mmCIF file of C-alpha atoms in Angstrom:
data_model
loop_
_atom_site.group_PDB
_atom_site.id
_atom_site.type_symbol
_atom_site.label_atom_id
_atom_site.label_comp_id
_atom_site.label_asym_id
_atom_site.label_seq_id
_atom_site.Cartn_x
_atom_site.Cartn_y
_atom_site.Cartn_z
ATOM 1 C CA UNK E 543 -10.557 4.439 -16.258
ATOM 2 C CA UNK E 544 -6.848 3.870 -15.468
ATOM 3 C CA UNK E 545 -4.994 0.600 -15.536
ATOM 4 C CA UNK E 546 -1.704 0.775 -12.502
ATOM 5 C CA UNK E 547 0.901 -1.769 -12.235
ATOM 6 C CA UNK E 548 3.584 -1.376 -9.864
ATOM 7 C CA UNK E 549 6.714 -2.809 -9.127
ATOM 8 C CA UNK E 550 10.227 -2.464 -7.457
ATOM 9 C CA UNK E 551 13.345 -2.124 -8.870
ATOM 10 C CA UNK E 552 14.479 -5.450 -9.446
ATOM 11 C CA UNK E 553 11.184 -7.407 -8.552
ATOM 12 C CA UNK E 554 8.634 -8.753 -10.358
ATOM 13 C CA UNK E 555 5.627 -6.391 -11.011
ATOM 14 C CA UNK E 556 2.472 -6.673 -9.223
ATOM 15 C CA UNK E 557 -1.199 -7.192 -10.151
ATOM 16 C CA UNK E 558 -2.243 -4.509 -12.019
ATOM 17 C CA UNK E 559 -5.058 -2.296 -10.771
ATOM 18 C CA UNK E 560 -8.158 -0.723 -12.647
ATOM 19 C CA UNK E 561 -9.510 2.530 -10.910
ATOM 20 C CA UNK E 562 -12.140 5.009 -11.866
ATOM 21 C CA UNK E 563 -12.232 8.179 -10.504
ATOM 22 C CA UNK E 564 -11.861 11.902 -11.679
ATOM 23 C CA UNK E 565 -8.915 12.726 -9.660
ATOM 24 C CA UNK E 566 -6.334 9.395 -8.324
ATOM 25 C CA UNK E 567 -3.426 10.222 -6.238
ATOM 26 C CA UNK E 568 -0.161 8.148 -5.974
ATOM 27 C CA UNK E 569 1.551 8.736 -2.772
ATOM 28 C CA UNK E 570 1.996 7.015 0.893
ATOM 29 C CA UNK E 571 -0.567 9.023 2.514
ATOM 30 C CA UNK E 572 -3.883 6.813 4.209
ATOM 31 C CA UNK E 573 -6.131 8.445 1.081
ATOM 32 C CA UNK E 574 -3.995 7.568 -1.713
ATOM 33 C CA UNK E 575 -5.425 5.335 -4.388
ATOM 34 C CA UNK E 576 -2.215 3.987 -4.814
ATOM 35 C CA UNK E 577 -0.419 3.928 -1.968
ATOM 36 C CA UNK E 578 3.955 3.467 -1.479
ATOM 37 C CA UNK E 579 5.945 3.050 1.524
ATOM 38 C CA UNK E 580 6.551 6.434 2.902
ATOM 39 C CA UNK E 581 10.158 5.764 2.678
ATOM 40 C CA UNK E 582 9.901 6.577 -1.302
ATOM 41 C CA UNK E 583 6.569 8.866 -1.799
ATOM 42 C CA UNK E 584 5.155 11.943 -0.269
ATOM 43 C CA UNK E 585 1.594 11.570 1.118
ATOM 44 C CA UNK E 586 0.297 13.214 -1.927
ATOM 45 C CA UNK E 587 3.325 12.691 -4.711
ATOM 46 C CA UNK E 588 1.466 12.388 -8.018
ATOM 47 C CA UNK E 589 -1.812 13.487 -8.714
ATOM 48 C CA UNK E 590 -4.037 12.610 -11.573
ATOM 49 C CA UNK E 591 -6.888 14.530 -13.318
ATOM 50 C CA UNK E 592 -8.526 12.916 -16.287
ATOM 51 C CA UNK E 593 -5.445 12.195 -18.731
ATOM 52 C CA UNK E 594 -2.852 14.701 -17.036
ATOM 53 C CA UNK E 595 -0.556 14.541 -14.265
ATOM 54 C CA UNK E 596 1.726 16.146 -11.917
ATOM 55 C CA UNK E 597 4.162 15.653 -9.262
ATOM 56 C CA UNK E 598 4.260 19.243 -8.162
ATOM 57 C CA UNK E 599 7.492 20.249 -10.326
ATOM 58 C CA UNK E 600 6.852 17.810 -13.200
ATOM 59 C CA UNK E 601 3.537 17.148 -15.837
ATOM 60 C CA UNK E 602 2.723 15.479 -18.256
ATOM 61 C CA UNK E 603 -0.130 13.484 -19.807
ATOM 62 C CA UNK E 604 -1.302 9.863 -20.019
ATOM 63 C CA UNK E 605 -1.207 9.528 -23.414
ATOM 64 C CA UNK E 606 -0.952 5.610 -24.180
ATOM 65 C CA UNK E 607 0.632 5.025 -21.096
ATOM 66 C CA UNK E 608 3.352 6.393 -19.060
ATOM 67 C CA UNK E 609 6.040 4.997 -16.345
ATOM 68 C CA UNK E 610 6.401 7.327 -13.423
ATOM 69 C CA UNK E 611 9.489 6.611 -11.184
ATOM 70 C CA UNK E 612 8.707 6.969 -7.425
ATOM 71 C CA UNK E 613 11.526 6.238 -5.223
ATOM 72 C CA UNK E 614 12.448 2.955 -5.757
ATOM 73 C CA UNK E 615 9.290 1.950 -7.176
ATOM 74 C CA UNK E 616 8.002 2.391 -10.939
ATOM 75 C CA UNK E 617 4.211 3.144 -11.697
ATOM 76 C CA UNK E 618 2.955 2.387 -14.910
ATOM 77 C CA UNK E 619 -0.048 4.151 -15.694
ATOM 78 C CA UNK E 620 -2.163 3.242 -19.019
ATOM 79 C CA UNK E 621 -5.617 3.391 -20.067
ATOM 80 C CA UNK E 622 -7.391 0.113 -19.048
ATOM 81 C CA UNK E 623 -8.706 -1.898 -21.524
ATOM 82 C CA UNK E 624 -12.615 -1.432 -22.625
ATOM 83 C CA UNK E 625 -14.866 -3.897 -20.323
ATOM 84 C CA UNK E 626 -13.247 -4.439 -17.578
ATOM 85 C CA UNK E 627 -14.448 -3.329 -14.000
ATOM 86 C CA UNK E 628 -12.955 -1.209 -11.623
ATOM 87 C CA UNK E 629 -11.062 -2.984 -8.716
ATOM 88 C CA UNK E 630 -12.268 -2.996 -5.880
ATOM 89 C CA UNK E 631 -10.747 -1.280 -2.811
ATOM 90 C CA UNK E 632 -9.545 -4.863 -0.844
ATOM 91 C CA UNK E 633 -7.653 -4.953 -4.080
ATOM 92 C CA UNK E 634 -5.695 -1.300 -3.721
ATOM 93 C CA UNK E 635 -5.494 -2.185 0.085
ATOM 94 C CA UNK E 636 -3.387 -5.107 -0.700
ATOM 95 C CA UNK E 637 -1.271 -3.891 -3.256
ATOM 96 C CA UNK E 638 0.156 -1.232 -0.260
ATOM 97 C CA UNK E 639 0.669 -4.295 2.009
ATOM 98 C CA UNK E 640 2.739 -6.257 -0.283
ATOM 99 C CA UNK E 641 4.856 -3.573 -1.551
ATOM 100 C CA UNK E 642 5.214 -3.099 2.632
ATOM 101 C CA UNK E 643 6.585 -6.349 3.363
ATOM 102 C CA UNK E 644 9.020 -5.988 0.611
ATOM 103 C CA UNK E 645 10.018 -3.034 2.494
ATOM 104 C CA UNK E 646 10.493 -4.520 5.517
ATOM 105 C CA UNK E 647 11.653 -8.134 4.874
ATOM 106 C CA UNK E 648 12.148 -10.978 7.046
ATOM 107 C CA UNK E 649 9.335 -11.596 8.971
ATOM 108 C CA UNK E 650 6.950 -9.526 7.121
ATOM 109 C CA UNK E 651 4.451 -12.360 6.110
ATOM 110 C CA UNK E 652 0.517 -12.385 7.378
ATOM 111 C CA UNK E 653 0.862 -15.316 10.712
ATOM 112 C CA UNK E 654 -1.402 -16.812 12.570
ATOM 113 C CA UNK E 655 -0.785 -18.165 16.041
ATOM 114 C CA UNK E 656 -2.794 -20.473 18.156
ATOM 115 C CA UNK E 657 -3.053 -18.247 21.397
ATOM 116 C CA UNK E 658 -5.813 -20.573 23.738
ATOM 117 C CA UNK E 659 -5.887 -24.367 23.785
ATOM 118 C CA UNK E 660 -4.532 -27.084 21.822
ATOM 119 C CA UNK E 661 -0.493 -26.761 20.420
ATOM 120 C CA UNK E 662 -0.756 -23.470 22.349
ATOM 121 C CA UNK E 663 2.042 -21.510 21.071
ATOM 122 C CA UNK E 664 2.328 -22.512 17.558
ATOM 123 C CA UNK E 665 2.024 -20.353 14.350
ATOM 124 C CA UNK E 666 1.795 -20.910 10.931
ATOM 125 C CA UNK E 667 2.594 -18.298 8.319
ATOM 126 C CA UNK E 668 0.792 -17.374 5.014
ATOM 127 C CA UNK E 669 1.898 -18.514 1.990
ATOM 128 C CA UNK E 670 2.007 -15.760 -0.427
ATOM 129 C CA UNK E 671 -1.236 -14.421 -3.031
ATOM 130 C CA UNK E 672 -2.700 -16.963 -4.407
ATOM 131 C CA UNK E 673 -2.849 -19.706 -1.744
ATOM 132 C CA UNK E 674 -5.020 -21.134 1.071
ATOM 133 C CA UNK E 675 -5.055 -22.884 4.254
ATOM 134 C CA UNK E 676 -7.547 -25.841 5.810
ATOM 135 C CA UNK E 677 -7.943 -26.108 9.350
ATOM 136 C CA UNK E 678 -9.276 -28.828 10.984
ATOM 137 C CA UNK E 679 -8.387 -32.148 13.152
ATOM 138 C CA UNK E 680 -9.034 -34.311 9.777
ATOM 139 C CA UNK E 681 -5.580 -35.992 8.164
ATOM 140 C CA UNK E 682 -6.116 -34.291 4.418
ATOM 141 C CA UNK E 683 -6.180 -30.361 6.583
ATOM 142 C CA UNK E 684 -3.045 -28.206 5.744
ATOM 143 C CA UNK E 685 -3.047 -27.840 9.715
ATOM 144 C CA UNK E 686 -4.088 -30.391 11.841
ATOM 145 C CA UNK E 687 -5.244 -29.266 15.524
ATOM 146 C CA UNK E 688 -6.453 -32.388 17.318
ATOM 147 C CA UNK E 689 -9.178 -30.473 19.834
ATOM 148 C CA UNK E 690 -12.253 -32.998 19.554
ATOM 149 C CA UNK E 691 -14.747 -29.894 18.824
ATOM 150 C CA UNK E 692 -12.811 -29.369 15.543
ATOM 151 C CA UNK E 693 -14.545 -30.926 12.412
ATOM 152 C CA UNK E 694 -12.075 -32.948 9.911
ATOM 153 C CA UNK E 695 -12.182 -29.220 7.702
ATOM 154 C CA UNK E 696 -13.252 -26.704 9.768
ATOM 155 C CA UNK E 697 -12.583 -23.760 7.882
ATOM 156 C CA UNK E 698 -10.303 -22.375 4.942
ATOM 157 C CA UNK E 699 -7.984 -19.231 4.753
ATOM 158 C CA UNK E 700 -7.324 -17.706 1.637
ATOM 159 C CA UNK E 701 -4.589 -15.467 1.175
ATOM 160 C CA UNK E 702 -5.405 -13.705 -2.329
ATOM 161 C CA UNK E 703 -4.232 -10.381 -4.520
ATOM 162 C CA UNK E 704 -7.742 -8.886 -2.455
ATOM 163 C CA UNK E 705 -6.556 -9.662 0.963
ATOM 164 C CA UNK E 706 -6.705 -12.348 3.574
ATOM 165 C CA UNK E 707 -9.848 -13.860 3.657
ATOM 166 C CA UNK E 708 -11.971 -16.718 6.530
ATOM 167 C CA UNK E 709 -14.592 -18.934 5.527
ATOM 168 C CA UNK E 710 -15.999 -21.446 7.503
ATOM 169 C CA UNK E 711 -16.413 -25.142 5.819
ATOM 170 C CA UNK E 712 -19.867 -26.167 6.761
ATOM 171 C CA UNK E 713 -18.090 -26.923 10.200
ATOM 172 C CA UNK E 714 -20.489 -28.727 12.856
ATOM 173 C CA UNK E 715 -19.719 -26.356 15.614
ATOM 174 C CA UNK E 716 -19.306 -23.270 13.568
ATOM 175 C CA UNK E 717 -16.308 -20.804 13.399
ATOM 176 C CA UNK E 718 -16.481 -17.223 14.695
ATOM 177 C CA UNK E 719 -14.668 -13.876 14.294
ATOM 178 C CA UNK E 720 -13.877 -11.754 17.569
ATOM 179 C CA UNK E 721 -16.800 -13.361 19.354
ATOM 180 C CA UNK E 722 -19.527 -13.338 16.407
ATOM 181 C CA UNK E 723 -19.999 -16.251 14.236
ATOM 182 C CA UNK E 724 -19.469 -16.091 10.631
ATOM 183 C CA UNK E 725 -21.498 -16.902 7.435
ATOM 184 C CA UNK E 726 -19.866 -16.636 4.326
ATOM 185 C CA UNK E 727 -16.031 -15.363 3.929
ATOM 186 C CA UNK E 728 -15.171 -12.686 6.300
ATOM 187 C CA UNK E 729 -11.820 -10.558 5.545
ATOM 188 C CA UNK E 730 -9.406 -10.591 8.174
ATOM 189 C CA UNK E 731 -7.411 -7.632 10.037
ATOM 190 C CA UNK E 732 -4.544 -7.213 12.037
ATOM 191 C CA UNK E 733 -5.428 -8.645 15.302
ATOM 192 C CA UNK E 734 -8.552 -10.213 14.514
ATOM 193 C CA UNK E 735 -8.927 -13.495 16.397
ATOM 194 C CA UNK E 736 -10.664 -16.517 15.061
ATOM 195 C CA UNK E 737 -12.390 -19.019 17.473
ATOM 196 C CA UNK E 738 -12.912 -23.004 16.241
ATOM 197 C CA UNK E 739 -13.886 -25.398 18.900
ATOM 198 C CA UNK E 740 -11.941 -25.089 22.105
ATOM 199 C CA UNK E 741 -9.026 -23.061 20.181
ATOM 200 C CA UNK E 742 -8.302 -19.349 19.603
ATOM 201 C CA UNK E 743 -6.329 -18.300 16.925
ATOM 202 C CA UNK E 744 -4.508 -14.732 16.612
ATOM 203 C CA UNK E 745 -3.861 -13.063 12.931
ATOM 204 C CA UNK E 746 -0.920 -10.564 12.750
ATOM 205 C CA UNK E 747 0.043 -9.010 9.656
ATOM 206 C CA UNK E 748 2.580 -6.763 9.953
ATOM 207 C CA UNK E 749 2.723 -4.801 7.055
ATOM 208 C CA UNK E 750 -1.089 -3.738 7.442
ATOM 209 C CA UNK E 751 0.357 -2.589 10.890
ATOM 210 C CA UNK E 752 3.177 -0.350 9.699
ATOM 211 C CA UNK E 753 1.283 1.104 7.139
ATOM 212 C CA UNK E 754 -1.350 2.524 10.018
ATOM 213 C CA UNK E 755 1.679 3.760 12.115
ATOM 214 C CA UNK E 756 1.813 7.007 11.451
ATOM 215 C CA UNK E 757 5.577 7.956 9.471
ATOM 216 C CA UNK E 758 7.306 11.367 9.002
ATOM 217 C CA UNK E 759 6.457 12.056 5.749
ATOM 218 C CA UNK E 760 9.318 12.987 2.792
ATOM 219 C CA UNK E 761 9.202 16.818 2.486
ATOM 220 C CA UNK E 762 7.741 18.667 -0.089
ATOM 221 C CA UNK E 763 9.665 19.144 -3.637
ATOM 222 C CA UNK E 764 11.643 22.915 -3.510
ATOM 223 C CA UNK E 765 9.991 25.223 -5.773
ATOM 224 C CA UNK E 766 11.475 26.013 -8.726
ATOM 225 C CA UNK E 767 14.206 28.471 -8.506
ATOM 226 C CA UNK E 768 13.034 32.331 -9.315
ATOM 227 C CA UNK E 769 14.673 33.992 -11.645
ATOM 228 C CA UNK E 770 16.056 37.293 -10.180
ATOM 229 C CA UNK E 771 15.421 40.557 -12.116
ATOM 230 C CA UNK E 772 18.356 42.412 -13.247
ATOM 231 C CA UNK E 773 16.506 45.874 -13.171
ATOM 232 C CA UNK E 774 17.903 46.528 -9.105
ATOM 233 C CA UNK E 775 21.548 45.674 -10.400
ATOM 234 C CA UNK E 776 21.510 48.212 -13.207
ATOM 235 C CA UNK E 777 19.775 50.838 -10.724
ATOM 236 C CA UNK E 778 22.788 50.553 -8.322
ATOM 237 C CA UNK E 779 25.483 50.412 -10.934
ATOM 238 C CA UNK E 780 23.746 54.051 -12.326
ATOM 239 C CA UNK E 781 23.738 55.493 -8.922
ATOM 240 C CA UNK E 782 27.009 54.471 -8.257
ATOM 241 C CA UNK E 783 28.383 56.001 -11.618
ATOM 242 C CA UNK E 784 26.686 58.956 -11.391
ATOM 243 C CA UNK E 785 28.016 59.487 -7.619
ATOM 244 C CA UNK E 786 31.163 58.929 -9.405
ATOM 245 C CA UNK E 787 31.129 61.667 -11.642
ATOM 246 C CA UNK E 788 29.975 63.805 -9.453
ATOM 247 C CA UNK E 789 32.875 63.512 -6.935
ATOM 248 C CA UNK E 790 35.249 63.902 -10.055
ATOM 249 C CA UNK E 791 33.553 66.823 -11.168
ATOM 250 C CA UNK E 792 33.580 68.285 -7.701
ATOM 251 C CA UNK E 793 37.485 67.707 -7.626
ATOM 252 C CA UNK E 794 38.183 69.108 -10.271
ATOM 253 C CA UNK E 795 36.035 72.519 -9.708
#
């Protein structure tokens, strides 16, 4: 198993990730275990087999650990340490969307935005990984809607290193997730909507939404330049000399 941590030129790194598989690939591509804005990585840039990889032009092996330089972005790849457990794939998923917002700045951030019924209109973006948010009409919420069918803490939203995550807070009237109501903590997606009460909240995230637009992808490293063979040159050169001498020795017949 594999221990990643990536991070951006002049940024702090992210949370390292712990995958297990025979072949990983780094690249922007939707399969990618670890995935980069396709502004900096090919859909398929790096690929690694057991302790050796390759970028197409370049290998090289794992060794103790290695820092691969994408783009803009640095990869350091190292054997994880004995024990742990492989991340799971919410955790991969939200490593792309973070390194996506810092791609696309302002206005990047996870939102949500009260789209039916009481303070229709008004939004509240995510703090960043690792933070949550209470809903509910009580005073000690982190947003207070006053809609009567609200309980005081209706329902939490954590924003974590494994996504964006809704669980509902033992509310009286329940909480549900485009139309179905929820037990447990339920994940949230670009344009899921969240019902409490009389009031319909909308979650964007834009970065999860750019990364399923489909981009041009960088093309494909040149192959390595062949080295021509000399043998044609010194062919022509002989020809050429002997056509020489022949002309001479016809002149001077």
């Amino acid at each position: 198993m594999l221990r990643f941590v990536v991070s951006e030129h002049g940024q702090p790194a992210l949370p390292s990730v712990d995958i297990d598989a025979p072949v990983i690939v780094i690249g922007s591509g939707a399969e990618a275990n670890i995935r980069l804005p396709a502004a900096a990585a090919r859909e398929a840039h790096v690929r690694i087999e057991g302790t050796r990889w390759s970028d197409g032009t370049t290998r090289g092996t794992i060794g103790d650990g290695v820092e691969l330089a994408i783009g803009n972005y640095r990869v350091r790849v190292a054997p994880a340490p004995a024990g742990v457990a492989p991340s799971p794939p919410q955790r991969t998923e939200s490593l792309a969307r973070e390194l996506m917002r810092s791609l696309l700045g302002d206005g990047a951030e996870p939102v949500l935005t009260i789209e039916r019924g009481t303070n229709a209109g008004a939004r509240r973006v995510l703090a960043p990984p690792d933070s949550t948010l209470v809903i509910g009409r009580g005073d000690d919420a982190h947003w207070v809607i006053l809609d009567e069918d609200l309980s005081r803490r209706h329902a939490e939203i954590r924003r974590g290193w494994d996504g964006t995550w809704l669980r509902d807070l033992d509310s009286q009237n329940g909480t549900r997730v485009d139309g179905k109501r929820i037990e447990g903590e339920v994940a949230l997606r670009d344009g899921t909507r969240i019902a409490l009460g009389n009031v319909v909240i909308g979650f964007s995230d834009p970065a999860e939404r750019r990364l399923a637009t489909p981009t041009k992808p960088l093309p494909a490293p040149p192959p390595p330049p062949q080295r021509r063979s000399a043998v044609p040159f010194v062919v022509a050169a002989s020809i050429a000399m002997l056509a020489v001498i022949a002309l001479v020795w016809i002149l001077a017949s």
